[in-house]
Coordinates of C-alpha atoms in Angstrom, one line a residue:
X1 CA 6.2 -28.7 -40.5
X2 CA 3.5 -26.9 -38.1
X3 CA 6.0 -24.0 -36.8
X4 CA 5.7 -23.0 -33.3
X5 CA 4.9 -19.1 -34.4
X6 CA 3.9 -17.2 -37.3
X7 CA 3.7 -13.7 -37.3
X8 CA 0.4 -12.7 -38.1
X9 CA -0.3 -9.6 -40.7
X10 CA -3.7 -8.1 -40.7
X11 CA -3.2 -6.2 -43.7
X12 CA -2.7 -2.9 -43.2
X13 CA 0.6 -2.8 -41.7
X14 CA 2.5 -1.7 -45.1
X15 CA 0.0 0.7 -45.7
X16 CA 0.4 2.3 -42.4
X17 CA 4.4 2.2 -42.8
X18 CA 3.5 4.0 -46.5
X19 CA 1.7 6.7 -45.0
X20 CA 4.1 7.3 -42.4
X21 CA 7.0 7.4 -45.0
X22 CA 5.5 9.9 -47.0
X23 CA 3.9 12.0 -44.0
X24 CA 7.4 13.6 -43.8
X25 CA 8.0 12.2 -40.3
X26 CA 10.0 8.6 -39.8
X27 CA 11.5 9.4 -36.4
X28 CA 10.0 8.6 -33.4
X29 CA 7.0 10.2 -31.2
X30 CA 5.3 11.3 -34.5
X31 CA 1.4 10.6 -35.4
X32 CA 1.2 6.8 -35.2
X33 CA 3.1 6.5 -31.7
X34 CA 0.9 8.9 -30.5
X35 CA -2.1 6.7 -31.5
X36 CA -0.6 3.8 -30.0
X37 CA -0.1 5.4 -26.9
X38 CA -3.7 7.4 -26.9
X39 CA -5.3 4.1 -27.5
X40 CA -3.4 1.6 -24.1
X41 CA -4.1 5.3 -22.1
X42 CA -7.6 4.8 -23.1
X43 CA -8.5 1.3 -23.5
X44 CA -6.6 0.1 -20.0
X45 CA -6.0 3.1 -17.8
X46 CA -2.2 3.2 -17.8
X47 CA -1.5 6.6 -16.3
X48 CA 1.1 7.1 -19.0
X49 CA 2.4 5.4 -21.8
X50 CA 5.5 5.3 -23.7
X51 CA 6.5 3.5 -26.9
X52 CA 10.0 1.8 -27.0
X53 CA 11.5 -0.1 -29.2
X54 CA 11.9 -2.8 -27.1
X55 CA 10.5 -4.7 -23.8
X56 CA 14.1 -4.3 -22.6
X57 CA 14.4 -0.6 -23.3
X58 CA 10.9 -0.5 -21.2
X59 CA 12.6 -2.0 -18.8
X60 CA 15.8 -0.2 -18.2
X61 CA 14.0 3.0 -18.2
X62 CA 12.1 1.6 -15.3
X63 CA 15.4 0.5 -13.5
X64 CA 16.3 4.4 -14.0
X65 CA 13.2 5.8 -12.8
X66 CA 13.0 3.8 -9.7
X67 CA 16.4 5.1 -8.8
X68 CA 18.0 2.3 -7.9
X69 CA 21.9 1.7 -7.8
X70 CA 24.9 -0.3 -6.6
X71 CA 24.2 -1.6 -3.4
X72 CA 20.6 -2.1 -3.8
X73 CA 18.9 -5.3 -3.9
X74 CA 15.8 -6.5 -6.7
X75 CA 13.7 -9.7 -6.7
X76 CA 13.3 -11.2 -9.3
X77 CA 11.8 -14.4 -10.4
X78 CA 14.2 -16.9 -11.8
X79 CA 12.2 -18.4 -14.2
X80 CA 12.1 -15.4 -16.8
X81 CA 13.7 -13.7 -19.5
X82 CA 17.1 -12.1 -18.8
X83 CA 15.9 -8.6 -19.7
X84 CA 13.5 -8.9 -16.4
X85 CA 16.9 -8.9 -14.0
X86 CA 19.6 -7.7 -16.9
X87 CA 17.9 -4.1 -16.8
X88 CA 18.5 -3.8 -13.1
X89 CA 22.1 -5.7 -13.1
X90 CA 23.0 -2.6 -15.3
X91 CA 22.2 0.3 -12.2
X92 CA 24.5 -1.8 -10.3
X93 CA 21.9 -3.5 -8.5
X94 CA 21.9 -6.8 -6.7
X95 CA 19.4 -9.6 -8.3
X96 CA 17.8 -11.9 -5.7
X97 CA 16.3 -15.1 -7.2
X98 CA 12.4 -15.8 -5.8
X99 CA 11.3 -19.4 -6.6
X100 CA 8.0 -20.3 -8.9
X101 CA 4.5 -21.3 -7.7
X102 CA 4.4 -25.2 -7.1
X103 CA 1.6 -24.5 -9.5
X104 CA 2.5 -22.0 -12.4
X105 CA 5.7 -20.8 -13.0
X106 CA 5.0 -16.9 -11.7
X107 CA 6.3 -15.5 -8.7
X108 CA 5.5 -17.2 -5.7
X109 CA 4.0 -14.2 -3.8
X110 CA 4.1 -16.1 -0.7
X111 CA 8.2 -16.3 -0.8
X112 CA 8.4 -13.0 -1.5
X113 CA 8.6 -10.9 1.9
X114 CA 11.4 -13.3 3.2
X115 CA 13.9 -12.0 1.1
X116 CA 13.0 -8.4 2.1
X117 CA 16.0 -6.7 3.2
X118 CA 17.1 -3.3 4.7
X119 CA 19.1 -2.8 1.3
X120 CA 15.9 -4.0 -1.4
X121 CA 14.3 -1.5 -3.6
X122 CA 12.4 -2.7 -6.1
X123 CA 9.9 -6.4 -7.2
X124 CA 9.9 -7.1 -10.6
X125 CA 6.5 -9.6 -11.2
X126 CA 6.4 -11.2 -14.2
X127 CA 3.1 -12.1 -15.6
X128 CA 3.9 -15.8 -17.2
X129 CA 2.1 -17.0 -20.1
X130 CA 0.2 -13.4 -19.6
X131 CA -1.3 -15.0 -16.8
X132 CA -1.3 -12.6 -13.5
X133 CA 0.9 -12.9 -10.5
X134 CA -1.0 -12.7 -6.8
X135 CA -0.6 -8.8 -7.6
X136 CA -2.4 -7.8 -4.3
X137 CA -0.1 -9.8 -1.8
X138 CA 2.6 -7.9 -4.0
X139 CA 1.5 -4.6 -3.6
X140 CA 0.7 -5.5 0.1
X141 CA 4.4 -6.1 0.4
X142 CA 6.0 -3.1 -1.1
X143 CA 3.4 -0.9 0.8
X144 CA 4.5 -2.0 4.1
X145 CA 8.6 -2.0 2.9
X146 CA 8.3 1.5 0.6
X147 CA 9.5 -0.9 -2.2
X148 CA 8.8 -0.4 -6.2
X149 CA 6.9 -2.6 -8.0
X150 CA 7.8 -3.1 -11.5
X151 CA 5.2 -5.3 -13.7
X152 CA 7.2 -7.4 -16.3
X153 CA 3.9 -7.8 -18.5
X154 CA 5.8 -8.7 -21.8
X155 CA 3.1 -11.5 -22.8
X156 CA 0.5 -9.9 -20.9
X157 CA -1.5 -7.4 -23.5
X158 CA -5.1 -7.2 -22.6
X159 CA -4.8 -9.7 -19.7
X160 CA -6.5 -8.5 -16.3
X161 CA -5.7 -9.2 -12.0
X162 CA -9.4 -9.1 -10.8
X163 CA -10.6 -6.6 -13.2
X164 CA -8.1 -4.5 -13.5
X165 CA -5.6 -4.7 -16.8
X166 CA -2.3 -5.9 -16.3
X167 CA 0.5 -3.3 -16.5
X168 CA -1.7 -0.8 -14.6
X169 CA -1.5 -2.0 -11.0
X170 CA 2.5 -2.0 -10.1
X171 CA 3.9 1.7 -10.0
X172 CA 5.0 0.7 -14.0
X173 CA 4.6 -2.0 -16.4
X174 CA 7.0 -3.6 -19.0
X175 CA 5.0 -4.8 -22.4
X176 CA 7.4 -7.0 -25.7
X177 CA 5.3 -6.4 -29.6
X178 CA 8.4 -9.2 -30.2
X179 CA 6.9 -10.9 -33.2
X180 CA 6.4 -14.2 -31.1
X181 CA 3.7 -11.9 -28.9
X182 CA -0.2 -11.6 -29.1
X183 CA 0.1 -8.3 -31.1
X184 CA 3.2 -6.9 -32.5
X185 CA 5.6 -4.6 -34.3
X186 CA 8.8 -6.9 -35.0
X187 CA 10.3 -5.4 -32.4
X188 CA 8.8 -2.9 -30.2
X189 CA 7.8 -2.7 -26.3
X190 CA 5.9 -0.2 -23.7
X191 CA 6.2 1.2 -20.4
X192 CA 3.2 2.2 -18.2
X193 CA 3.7 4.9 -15.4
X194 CA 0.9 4.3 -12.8
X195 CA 2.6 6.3 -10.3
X196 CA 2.3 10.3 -11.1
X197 CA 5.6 11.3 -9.2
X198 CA 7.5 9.1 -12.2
X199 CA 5.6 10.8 -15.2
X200 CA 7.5 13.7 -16.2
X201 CA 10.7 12.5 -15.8
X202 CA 9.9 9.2 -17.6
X203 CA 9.4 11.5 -21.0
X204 CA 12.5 13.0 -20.1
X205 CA 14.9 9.5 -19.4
X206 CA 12.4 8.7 -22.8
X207 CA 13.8 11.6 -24.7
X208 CA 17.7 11.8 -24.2
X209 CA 17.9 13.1 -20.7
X210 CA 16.0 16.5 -22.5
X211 CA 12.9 18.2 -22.1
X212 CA 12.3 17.7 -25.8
X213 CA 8.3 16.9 -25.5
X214 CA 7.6 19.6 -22.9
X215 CA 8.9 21.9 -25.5
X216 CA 7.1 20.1 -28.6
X217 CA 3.8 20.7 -26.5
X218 CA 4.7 24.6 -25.6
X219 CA 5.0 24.1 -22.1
X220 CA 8.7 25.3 -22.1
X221 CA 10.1 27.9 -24.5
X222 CA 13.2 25.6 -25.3
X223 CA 14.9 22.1 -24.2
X224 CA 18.0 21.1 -23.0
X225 CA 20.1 18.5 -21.3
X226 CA 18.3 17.5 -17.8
X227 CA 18.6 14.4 -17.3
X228 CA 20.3 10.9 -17.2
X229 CA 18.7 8.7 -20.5
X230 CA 18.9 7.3 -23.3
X231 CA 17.2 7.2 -27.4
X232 CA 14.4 4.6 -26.3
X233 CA 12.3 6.1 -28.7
X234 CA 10.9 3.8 -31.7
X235 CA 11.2 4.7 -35.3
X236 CA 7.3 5.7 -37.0
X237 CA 7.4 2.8 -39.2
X238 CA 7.2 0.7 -35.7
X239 CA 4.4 2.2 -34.4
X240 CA 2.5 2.1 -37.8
X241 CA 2.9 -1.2 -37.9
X242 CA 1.8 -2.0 -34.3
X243 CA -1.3 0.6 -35.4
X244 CA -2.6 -2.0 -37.5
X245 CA -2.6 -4.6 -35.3
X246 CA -4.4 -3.1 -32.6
X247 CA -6.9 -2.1 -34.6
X248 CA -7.3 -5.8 -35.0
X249 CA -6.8 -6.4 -31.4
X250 CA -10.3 -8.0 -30.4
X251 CA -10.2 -10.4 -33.6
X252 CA -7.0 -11.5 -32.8
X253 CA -7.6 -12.0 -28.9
X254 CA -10.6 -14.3 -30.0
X255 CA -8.8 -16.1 -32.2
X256 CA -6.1 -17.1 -30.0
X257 CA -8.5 -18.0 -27.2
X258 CA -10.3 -20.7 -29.5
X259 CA -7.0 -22.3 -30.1
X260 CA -6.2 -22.3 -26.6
X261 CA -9.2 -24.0 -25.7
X262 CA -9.0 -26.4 -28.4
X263 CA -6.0 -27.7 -26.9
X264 CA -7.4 -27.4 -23.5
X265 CA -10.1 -29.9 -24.5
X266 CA -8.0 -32.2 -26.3
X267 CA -5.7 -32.3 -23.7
X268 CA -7.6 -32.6 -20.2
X269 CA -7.9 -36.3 -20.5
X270 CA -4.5 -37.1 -20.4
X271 CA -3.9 -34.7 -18.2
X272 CA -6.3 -36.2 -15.8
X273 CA -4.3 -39.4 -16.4
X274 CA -1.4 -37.6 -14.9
X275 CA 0.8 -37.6 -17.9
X276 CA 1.0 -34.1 -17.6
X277 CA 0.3 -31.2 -16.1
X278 CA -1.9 -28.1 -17.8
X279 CA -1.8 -24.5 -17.5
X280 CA -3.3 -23.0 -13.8
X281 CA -5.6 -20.0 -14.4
X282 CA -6.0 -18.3 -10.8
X283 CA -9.5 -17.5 -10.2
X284 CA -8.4 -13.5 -9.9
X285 CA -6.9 -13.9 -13.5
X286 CA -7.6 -13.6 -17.1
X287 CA -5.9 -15.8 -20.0
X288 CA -4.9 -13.6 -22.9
X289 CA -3.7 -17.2 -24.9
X290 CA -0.4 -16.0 -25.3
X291 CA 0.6 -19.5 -25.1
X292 CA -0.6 -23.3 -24.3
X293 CA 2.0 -25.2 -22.6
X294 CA 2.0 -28.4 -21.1
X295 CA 4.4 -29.8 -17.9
X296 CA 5.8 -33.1 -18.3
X297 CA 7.3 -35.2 -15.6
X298 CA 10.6 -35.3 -16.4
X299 CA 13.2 -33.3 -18.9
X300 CA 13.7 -37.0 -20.2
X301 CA 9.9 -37.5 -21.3
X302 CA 9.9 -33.6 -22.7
X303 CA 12.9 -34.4 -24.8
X304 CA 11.5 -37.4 -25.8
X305 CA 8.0 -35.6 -27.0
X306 CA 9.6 -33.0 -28.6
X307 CA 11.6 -35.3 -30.7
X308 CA 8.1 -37.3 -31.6
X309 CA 6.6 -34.4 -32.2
X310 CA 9.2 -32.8 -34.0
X311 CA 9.3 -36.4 -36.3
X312 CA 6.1 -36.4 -37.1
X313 CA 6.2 -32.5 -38.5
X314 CA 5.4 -30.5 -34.8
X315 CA 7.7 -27.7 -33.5
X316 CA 7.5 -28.0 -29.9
X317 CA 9.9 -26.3 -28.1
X318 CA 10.6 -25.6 -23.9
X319 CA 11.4 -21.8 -22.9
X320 CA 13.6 -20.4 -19.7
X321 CA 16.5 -21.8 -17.8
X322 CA 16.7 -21.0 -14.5
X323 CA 18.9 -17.5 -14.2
X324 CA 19.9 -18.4 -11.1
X325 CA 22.0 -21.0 -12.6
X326 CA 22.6 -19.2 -15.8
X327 CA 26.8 -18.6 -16.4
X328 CA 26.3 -14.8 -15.8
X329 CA 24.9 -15.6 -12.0
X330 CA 27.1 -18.1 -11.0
X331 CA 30.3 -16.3 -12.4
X332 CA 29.6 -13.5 -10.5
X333 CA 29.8 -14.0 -6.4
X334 CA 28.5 -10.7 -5.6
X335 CA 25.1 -11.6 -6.9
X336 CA 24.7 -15.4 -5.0
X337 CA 23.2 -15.4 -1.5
X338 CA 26.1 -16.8 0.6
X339 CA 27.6 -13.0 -0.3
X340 CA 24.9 -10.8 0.2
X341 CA 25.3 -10.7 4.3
X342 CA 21.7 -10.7 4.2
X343 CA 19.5 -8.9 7.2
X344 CA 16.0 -8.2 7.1
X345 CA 14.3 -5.1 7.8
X346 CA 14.0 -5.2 11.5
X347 CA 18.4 -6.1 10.8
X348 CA 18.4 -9.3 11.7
X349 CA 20.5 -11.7 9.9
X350 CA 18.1 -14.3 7.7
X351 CA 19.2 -17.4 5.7
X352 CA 18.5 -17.1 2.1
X353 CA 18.2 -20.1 -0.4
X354 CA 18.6 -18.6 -3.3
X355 CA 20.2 -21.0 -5.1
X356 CA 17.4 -23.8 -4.0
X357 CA 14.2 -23.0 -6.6
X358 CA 12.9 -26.0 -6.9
X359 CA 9.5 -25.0 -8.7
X360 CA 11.4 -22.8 -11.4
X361 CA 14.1 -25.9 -12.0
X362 CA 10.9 -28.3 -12.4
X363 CA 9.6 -25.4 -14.9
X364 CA 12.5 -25.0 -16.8
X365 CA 13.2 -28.6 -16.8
X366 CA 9.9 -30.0 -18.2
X367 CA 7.7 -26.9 -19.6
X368 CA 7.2 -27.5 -23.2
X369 CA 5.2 -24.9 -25.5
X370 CA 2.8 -26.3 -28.2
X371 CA 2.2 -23.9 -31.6
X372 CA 0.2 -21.2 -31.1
X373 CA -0.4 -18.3 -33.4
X374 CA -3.5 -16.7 -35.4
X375 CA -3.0 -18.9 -38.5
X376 CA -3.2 -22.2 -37.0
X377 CA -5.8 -24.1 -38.1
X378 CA -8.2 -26.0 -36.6
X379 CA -7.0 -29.0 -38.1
X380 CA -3.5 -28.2 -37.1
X381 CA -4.4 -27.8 -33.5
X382 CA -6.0 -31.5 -34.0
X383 CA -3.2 -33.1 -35.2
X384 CA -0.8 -31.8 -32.3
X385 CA -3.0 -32.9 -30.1
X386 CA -3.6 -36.2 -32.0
X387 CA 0.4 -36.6 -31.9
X388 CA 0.6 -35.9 -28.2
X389 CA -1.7 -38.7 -27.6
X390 CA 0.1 -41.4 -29.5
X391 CA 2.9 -40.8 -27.9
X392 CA 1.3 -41.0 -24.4
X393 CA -0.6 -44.2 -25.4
X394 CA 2.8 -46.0 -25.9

């Protein structure tokens, strides 16, 4: 069976975890987070960064920082992860569903200022496939509302909007190391503060609610309780194992692009065919290769590859369902449209189809995900695609 993922070990990941055993410090903010954080300040720009042990902890500290609560509105794309809207459902918030691009399954920027209200606060992007969102019509947007931009850059590591690294261009970014990522730590994430009004209290939600690292770095004479947080902190032996694959992160980046474009070119003929769609890079955007996915034109004729493929030793598999019909959404009314009373900044009532995302239903409907790690081989990638083709040429 070729597996969909395989975490990919460079080498040196035990032998980091040894050394930070026996340094005498296992909790975390220790040597090796440090260099994990010195290296994305360095290598990408990110005002701040802070290790978490998750892309969900990087997230809920954002929903803390931007302040937001019960009553306030966030958009969200439907076609994402739960974390991306669960970490603002916890403040209390109000999620409002933004359809897909007819093209790519991001955020379709051009939906976005309609559901704009009096009561919204924050966007949350999410960079799909580690592919960038439009981020400047974003950013145009929450400049002329006073609204938070959050980047959800889980699968976006070392992919860039126009030059500029993803995670670095919202007012904070949201990165996963979840072992089915480009580079990773089991589990691990990242938050990026771009906006220097959030820094210092970002350490501090980081750190317990205290001033613990202001103290650690002598600039106060003792810490205490400050603040609202929480232990988002990752253990050493995280961090020294993420250490060793960043080291590795240009090798691995290169590797993963070949792939991708293996598949691309074994691929494009059917696709021009019509039997499926392929992945749209934006000209402003990069492609990391966090994944190669194809769309098919029905959930009938993806079920039906995926079986093939799966019978002939292939582990396909699709990826979201629409949140906006997940059994959280639906059971609670205070979240759908019809019950949000909806006005728009000037106060003005507006109609809001929440409930109607067509390009995220066609998404989660008829996406399908093709193996992609470091290991595969080339031969591998050739017989996936040589599969995919006989079952198109029946």
């Amino acid at each position: 069976m070729i597996s969909f993922n395989k975490p990919f070990l460079t080498g040196k990941e035990t032998h980091y975890i040894y050394d930070a055993v026996y340094g005498g410090k296992l909790s975390g903010n220790g040597v090796y987070t440090k260099k994990c954080q010195d290296f994305f300040e360095q290598r990408y720009g990110f005002g701040k960064a802070l290790m978490t042990t998750s892309c969900t902890d990087a997230l809920e500290m954002a929903a803390i920082l931007s302040g937001v609560g019960p009553g306030d509105e966030v958009i969200v794309p439907s076609y994402t992860f739960v974390s991306s809207a669960l970490a603002f459902v916890r403040q209390g918030c109000r999620i409002v569903f933004a359809d897909s691009c007819n093209d790519n399954p991001n955020i379709d920027a051009n939906k976005i200022e309609r559901l704009v209200t009096e009561r919204t606060r924050v966007i949350v992007p999410v960079h799909y496939a580690g592919v960038a969102c439009d981020m400047d019509k974003i950013m145009d947007i929450a400049l002329r509302h006073n609204l938070i931009v959050v980047e959800d850059a889980a699968q976006a590591v070392d992919s860039y909007y126009k030059g500029r690294p993803l995670g670095s261009i919202g007012h904070m970014g949201c990165f996963s190391f979840h072992e089915t990522k480009n580079i990773i730590a089991g589990e691990g994430g990242m938050l990026t503060i771009n906006d220097s009004r959030f820094i210092r209290r970002s350490e501090i939600i980081w750190e317990k609610g205290t001033n613990r690292s202001e103290f650690f770095r002598g600039e106060v004479n003792k810490y205490g309780w400050v603040d609202t947080g929480s232990s988002f902190l990752p253990s050493e032996l995280v961090t020294a194992f993420l250490w060793a694959q960043l080291e590795n992160i240009d090798v691995i980046q290169q590797r993963r692009k070949e792939i991708w474009h293996e598949y691309l070119s074994g691929l494009l003929h059917l696709a021009e065919k019509g039997c499926f769609t392929l992945p749209d890079i934006p000209a402003y955007a990069t492609n990391n290769a966090h994944m190669f996915y194809i769309v098919c034109r029905s959930i009938e004729e993806r079920t039906a590859l995926i079986k093939h493929l799966k019978d002939n030793g292939v582990l396909s598999v699709f990826h979201y369902l629409s949140l906006h019909r997940s059994a959280f959404y639906t059971s609670h009314p205070e979240h759908r449209p019809e019950s949000l009373g909806m006005v728009d900044a000037d106060g003005d009532e507006v109609t809001v189809v929440g409930l109607d995302l067509p390009n995220c239903d066609h998404f989660a409907d008829c996406l399908l995900r093709l193996p992609m790690f470091y290991e595969l081989a080339n031969d591998e990638v050739g017989f996936v695609i040589d599969k995919i083709n006989e079952f198109y040429s029946r």
